[in-house]
JSON list of C-alpha atoms in Angstrom, two decimals:
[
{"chain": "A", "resi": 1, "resn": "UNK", "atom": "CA", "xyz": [21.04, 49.20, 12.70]},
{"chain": "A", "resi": 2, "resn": "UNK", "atom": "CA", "xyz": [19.12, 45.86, 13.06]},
{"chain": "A", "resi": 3, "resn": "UNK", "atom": "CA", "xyz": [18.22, 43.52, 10.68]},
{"chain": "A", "resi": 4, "resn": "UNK", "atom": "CA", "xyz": [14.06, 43.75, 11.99]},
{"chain": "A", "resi": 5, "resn": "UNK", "atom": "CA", "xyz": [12.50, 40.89, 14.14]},
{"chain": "A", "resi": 6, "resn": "UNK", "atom": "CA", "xyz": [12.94, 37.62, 13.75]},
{"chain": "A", "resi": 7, "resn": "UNK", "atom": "CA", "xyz": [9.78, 35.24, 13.12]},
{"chain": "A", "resi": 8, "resn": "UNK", "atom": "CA", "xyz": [9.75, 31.25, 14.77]},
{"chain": "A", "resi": 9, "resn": "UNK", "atom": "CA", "xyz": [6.64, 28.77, 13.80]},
{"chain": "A", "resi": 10, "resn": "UNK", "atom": "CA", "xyz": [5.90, 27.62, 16.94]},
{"chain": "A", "resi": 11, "resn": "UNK", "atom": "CA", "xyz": [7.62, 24.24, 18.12]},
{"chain": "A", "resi": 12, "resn": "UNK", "atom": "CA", "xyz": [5.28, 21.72, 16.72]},
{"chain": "A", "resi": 13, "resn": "UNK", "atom": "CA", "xyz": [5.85, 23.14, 13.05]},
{"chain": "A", "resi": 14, "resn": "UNK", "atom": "CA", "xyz": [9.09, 22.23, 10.78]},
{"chain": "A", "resi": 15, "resn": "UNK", "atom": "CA", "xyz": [12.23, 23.88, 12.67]},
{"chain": "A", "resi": 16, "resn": "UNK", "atom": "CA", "xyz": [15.35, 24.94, 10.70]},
{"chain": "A", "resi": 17, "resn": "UNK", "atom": "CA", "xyz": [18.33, 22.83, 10.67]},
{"chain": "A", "resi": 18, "resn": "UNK", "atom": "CA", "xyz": [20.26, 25.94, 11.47]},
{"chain": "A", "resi": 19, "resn": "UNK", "atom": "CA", "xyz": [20.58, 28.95, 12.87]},
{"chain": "A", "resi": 20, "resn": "UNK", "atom": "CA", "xyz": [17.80, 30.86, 11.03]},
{"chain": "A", "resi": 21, "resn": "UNK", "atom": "CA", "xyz": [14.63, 31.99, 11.34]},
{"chain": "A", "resi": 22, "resn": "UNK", "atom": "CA", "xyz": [11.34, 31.15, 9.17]},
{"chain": "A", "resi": 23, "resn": "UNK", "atom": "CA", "xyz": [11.12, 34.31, 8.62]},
{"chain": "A", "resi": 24, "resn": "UNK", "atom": "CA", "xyz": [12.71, 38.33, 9.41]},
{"chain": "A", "resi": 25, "resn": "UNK", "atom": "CA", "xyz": [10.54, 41.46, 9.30]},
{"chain": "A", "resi": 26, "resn": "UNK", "atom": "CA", "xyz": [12.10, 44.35, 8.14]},
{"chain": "A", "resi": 27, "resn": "UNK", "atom": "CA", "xyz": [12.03, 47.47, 10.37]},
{"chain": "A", "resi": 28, "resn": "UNK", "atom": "CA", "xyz": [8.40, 49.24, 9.18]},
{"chain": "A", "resi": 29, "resn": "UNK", "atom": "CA", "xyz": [7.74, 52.03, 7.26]},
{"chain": "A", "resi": 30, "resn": "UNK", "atom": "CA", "xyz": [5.12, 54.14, 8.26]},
{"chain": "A", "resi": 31, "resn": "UNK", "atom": "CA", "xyz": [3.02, 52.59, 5.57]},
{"chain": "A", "resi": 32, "resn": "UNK", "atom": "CA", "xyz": [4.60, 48.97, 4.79]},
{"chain": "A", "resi": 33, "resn": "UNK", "atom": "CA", "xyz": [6.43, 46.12, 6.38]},
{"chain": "A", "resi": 34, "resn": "UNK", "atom": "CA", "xyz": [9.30, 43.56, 4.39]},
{"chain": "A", "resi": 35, "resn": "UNK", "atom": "CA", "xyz": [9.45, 40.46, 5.62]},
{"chain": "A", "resi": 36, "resn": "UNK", "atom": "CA", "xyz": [11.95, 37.92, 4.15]},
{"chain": "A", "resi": 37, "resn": "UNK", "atom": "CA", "xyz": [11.16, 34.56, 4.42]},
{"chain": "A", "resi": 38, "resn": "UNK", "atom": "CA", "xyz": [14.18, 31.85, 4.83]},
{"chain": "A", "resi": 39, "resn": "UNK", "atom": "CA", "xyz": [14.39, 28.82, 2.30]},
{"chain": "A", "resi": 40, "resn": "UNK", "atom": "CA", "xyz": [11.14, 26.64, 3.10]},
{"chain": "A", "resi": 41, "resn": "UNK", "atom": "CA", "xyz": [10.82, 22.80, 2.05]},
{"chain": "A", "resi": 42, "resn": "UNK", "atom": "CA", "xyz": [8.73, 20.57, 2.25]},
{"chain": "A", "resi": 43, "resn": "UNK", "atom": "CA", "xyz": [9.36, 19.53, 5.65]},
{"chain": "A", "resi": 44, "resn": "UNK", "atom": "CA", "xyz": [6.46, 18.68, 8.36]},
{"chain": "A", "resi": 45, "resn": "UNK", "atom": "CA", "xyz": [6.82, 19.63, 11.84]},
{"chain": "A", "resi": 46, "resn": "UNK", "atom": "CA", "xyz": [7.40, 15.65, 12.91]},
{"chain": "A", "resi": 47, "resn": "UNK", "atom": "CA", "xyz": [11.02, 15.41, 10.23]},
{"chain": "A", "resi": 48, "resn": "UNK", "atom": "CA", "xyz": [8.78, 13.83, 7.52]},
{"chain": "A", "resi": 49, "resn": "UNK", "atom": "CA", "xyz": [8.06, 15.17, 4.00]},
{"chain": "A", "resi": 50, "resn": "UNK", "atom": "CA", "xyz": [5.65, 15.98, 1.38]},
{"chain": "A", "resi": 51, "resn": "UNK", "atom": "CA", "xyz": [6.25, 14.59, -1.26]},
{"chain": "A", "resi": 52, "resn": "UNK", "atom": "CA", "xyz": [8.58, 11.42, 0.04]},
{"chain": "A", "resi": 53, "resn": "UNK", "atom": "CA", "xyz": [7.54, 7.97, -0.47]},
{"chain": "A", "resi": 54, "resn": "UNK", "atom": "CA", "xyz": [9.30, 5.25, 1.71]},
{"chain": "A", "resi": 55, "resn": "UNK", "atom": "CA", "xyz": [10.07, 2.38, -0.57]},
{"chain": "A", "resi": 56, "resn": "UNK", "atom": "CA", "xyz": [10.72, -1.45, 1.02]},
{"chain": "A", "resi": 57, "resn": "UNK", "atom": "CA", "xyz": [14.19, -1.91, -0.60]},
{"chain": "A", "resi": 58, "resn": "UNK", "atom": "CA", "xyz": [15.14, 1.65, 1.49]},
{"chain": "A", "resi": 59, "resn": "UNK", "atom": "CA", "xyz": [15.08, 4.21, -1.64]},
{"chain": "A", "resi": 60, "resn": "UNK", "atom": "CA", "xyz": [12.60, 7.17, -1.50]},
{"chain": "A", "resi": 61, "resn": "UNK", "atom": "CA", "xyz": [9.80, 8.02, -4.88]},
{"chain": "A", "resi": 62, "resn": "UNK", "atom": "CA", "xyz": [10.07, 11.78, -4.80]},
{"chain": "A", "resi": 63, "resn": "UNK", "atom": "CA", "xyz": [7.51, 13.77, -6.48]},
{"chain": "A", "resi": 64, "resn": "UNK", "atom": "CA", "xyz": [8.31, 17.60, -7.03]},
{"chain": "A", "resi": 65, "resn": "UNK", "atom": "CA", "xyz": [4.19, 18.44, -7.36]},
{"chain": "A", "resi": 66, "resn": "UNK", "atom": "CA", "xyz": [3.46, 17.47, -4.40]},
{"chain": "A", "resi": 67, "resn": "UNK", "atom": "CA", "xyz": [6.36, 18.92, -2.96]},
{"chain": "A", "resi": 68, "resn": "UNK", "atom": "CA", "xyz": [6.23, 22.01, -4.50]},
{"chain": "A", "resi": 69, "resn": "UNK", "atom": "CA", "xyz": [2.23, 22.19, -2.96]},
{"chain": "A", "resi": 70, "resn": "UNK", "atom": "CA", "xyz": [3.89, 21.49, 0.49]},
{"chain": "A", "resi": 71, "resn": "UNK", "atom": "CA", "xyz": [6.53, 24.20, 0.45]},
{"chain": "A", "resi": 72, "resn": "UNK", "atom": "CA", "xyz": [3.87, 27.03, -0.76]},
{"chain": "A", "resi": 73, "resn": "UNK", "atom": "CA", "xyz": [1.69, 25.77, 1.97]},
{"chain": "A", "resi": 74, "resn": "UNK", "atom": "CA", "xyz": [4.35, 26.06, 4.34]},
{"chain": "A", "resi": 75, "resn": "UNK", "atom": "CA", "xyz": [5.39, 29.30, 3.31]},
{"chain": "A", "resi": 76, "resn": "UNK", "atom": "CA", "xyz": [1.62, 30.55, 3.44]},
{"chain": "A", "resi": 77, "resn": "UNK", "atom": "CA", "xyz": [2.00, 29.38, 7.06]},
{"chain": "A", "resi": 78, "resn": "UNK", "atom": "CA", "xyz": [4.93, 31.32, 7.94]},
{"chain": "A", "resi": 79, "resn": "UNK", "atom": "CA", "xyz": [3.44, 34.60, 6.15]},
{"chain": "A", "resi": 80, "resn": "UNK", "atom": "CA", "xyz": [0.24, 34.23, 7.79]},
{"chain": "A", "resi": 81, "resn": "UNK", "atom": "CA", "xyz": [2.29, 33.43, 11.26]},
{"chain": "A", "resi": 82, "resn": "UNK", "atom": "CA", "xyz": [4.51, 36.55, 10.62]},
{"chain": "A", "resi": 83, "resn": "UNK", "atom": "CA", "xyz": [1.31, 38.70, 9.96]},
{"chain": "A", "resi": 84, "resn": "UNK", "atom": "CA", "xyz": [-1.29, 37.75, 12.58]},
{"chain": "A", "resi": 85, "resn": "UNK", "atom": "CA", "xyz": [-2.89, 36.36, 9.82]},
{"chain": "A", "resi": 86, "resn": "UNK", "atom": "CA", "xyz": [-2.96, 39.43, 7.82]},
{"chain": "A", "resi": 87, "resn": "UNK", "atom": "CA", "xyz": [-0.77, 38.76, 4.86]},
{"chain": "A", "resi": 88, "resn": "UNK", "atom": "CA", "xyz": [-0.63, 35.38, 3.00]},
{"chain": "A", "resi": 89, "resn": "UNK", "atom": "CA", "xyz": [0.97, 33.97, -0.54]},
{"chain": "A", "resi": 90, "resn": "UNK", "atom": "CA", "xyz": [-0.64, 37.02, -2.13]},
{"chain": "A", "resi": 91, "resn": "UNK", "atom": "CA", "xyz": [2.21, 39.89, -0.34]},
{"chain": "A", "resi": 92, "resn": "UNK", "atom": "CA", "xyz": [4.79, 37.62, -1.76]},
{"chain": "A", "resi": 93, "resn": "UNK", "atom": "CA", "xyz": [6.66, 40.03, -4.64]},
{"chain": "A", "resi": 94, "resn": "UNK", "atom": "CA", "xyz": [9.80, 38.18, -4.82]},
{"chain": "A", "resi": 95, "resn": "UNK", "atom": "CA", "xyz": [10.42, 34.57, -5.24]},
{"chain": "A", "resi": 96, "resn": "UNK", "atom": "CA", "xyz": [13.83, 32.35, -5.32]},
{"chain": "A", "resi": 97, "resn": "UNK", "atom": "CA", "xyz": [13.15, 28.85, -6.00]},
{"chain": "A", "resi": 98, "resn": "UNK", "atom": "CA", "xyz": [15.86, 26.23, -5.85]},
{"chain": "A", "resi": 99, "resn": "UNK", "atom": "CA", "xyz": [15.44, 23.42, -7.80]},
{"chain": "A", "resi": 100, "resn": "UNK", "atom": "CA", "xyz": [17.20, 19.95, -8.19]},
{"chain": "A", "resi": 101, "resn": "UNK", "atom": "CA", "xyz": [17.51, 18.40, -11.79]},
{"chain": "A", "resi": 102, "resn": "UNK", "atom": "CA", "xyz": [15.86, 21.53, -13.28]},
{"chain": "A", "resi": 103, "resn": "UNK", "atom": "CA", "xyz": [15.10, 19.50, -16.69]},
{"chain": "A", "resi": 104, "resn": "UNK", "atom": "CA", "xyz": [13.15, 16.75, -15.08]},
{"chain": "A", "resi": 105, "resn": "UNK", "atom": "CA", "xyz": [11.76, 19.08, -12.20]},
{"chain": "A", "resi": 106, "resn": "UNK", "atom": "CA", "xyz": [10.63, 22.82, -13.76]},
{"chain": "A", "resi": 107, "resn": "UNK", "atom": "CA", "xyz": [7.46, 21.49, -15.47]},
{"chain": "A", "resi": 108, "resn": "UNK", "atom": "CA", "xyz": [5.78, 19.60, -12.42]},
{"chain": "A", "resi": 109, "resn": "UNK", "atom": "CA", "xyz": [7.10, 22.32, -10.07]},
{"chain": "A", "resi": 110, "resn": "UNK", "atom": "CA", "xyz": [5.31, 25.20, -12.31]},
{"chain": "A", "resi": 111, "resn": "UNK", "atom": "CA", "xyz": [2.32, 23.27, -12.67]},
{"chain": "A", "resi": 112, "resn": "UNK", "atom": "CA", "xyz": [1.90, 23.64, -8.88]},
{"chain": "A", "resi": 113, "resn": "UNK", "atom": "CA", "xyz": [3.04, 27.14, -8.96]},
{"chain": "A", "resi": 114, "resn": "UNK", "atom": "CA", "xyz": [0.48, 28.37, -11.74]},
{"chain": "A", "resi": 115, "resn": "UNK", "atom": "CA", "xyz": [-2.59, 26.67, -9.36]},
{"chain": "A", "resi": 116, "resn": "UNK", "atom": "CA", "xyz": [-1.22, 29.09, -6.98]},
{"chain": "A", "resi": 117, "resn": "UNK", "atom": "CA", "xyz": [-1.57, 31.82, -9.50]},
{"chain": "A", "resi": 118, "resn": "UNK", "atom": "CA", "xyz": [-2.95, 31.57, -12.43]},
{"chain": "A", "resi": 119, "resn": "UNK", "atom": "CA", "xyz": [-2.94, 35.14, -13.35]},
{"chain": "A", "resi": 120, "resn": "UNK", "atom": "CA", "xyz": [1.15, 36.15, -14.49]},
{"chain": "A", "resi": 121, "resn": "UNK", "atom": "CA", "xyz": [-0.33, 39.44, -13.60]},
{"chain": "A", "resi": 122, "resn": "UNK", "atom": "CA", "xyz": [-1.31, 38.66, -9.72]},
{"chain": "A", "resi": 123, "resn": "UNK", "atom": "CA", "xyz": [1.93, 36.39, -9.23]},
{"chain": "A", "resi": 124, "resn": "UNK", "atom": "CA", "xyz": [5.32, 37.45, -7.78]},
{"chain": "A", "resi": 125, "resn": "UNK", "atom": "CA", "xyz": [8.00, 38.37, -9.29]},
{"chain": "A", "resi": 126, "resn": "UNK", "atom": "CA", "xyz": [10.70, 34.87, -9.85]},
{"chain": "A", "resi": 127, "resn": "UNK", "atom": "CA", "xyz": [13.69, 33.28, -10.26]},
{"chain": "A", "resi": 128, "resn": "UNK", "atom": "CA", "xyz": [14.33, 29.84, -10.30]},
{"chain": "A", "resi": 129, "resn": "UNK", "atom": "CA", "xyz": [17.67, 28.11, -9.97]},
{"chain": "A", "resi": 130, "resn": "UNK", "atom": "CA", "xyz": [18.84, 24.63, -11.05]},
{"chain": "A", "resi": 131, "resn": "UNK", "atom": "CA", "xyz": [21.09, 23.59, -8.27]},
{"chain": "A", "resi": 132, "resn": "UNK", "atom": "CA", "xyz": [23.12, 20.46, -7.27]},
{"chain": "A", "resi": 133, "resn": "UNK", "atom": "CA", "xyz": [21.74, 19.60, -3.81]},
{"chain": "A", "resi": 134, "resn": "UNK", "atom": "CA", "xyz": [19.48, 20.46, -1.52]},
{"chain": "A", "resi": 135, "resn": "UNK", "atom": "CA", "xyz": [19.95, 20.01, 2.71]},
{"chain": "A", "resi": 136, "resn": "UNK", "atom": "CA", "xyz": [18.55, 16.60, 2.58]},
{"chain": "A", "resi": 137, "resn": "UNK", "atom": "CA", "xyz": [18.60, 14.44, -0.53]},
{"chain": "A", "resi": 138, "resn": "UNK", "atom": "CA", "xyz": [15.13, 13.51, 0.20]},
{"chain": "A", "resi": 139, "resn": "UNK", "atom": "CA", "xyz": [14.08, 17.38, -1.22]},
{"chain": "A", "resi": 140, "resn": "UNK", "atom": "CA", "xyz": [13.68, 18.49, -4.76]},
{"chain": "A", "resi": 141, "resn": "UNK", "atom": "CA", "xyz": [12.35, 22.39, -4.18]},
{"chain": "A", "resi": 142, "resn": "UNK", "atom": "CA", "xyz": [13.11, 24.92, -1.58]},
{"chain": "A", "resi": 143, "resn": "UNK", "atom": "CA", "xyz": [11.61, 28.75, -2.14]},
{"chain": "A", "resi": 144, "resn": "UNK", "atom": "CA", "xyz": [12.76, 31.52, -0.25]},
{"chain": "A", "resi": 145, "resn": "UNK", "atom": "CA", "xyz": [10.61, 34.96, -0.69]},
{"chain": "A", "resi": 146, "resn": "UNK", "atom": "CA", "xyz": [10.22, 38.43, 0.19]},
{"chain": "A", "resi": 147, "resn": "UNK", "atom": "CA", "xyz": [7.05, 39.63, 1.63]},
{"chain": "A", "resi": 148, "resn": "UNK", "atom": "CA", "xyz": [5.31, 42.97, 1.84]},
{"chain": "A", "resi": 149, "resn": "UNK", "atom": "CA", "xyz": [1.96, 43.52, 3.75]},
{"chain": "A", "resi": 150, "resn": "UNK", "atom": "CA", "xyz": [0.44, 46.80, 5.14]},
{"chain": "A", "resi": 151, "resn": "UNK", "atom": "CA", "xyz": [1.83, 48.12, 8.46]},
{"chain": "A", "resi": 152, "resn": "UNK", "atom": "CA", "xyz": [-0.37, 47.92, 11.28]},
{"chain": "A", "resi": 153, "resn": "UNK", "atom": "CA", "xyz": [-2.04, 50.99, 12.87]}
]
């Protein structure tokens, strides 16, 4: 049995740093489609981040909000990619978000989240996990979600 069809941003949009895809659509139902959608960051398609200020002595001024704005933007970009524009942050039913220094992070992150929906009742289901590191220190939130949109006729 596969695991459905794979899902690439085109080559101008952030690439993994492995062997993944943005996204994997689940074989369809004759009314549905599942499409899980890898860990996203912040990441632009030219290596830079939201979120990451360059200071002169070298360091970096990180700033979850904004990078918590970038990642759902990104992942609204792979949905909408993965959909032909038919499904967006509003199919999402399942969300995993990875967080680092959950004590100094959730707040800022879940302000950014509730803009996104302010309705518990309209947003997806969550999780969110403090964790040590991220791929790049430069990152405080990754989400990875699961998506489900109509079939198409």
């Amino acid at each position: 049995m596969s695991n459905g069809t794979p899902f690439f941003l085109g080559a101008e949009k952030a690439q993994g740093l492995a062997n993944y895809p943005h996204a994997r659509l689940a074989p369809t139902t004759t009314t549905h489609r599942t499409i899980y959608v890898s860990g996203t960051s912040s990441r632009r398609g030219d290596g830079t981040w939201d979120g990451v200020t360059d200071n002169a002595d070298g360091s970096w001024t990180l700033d979850v909000k904004a990078q918590t704005a970038a990642v759902l933007r990104n992942l609204e970009t792979i949905i909408q990619g993965a959909t032909n524009g038919k499904g967006g942050l509003n199919n999402i039913i399942d969300a995993t978000v990875f967080l680092i220094d959950l004590p100094a992070n959730y707040s800022g992150m879940n302000e950014e989240w509730n803009r996104v929906w302010p309705d518990r009742a309209d947003a997806p289901a969550r999780t969110t996990i403090g964790v040590k590191e991220l791929p790049n220190p430069r990152l405080l939130v990754e989400i990875k979600c699961t998506v489900v949109v109509e079939a198409e006729a």
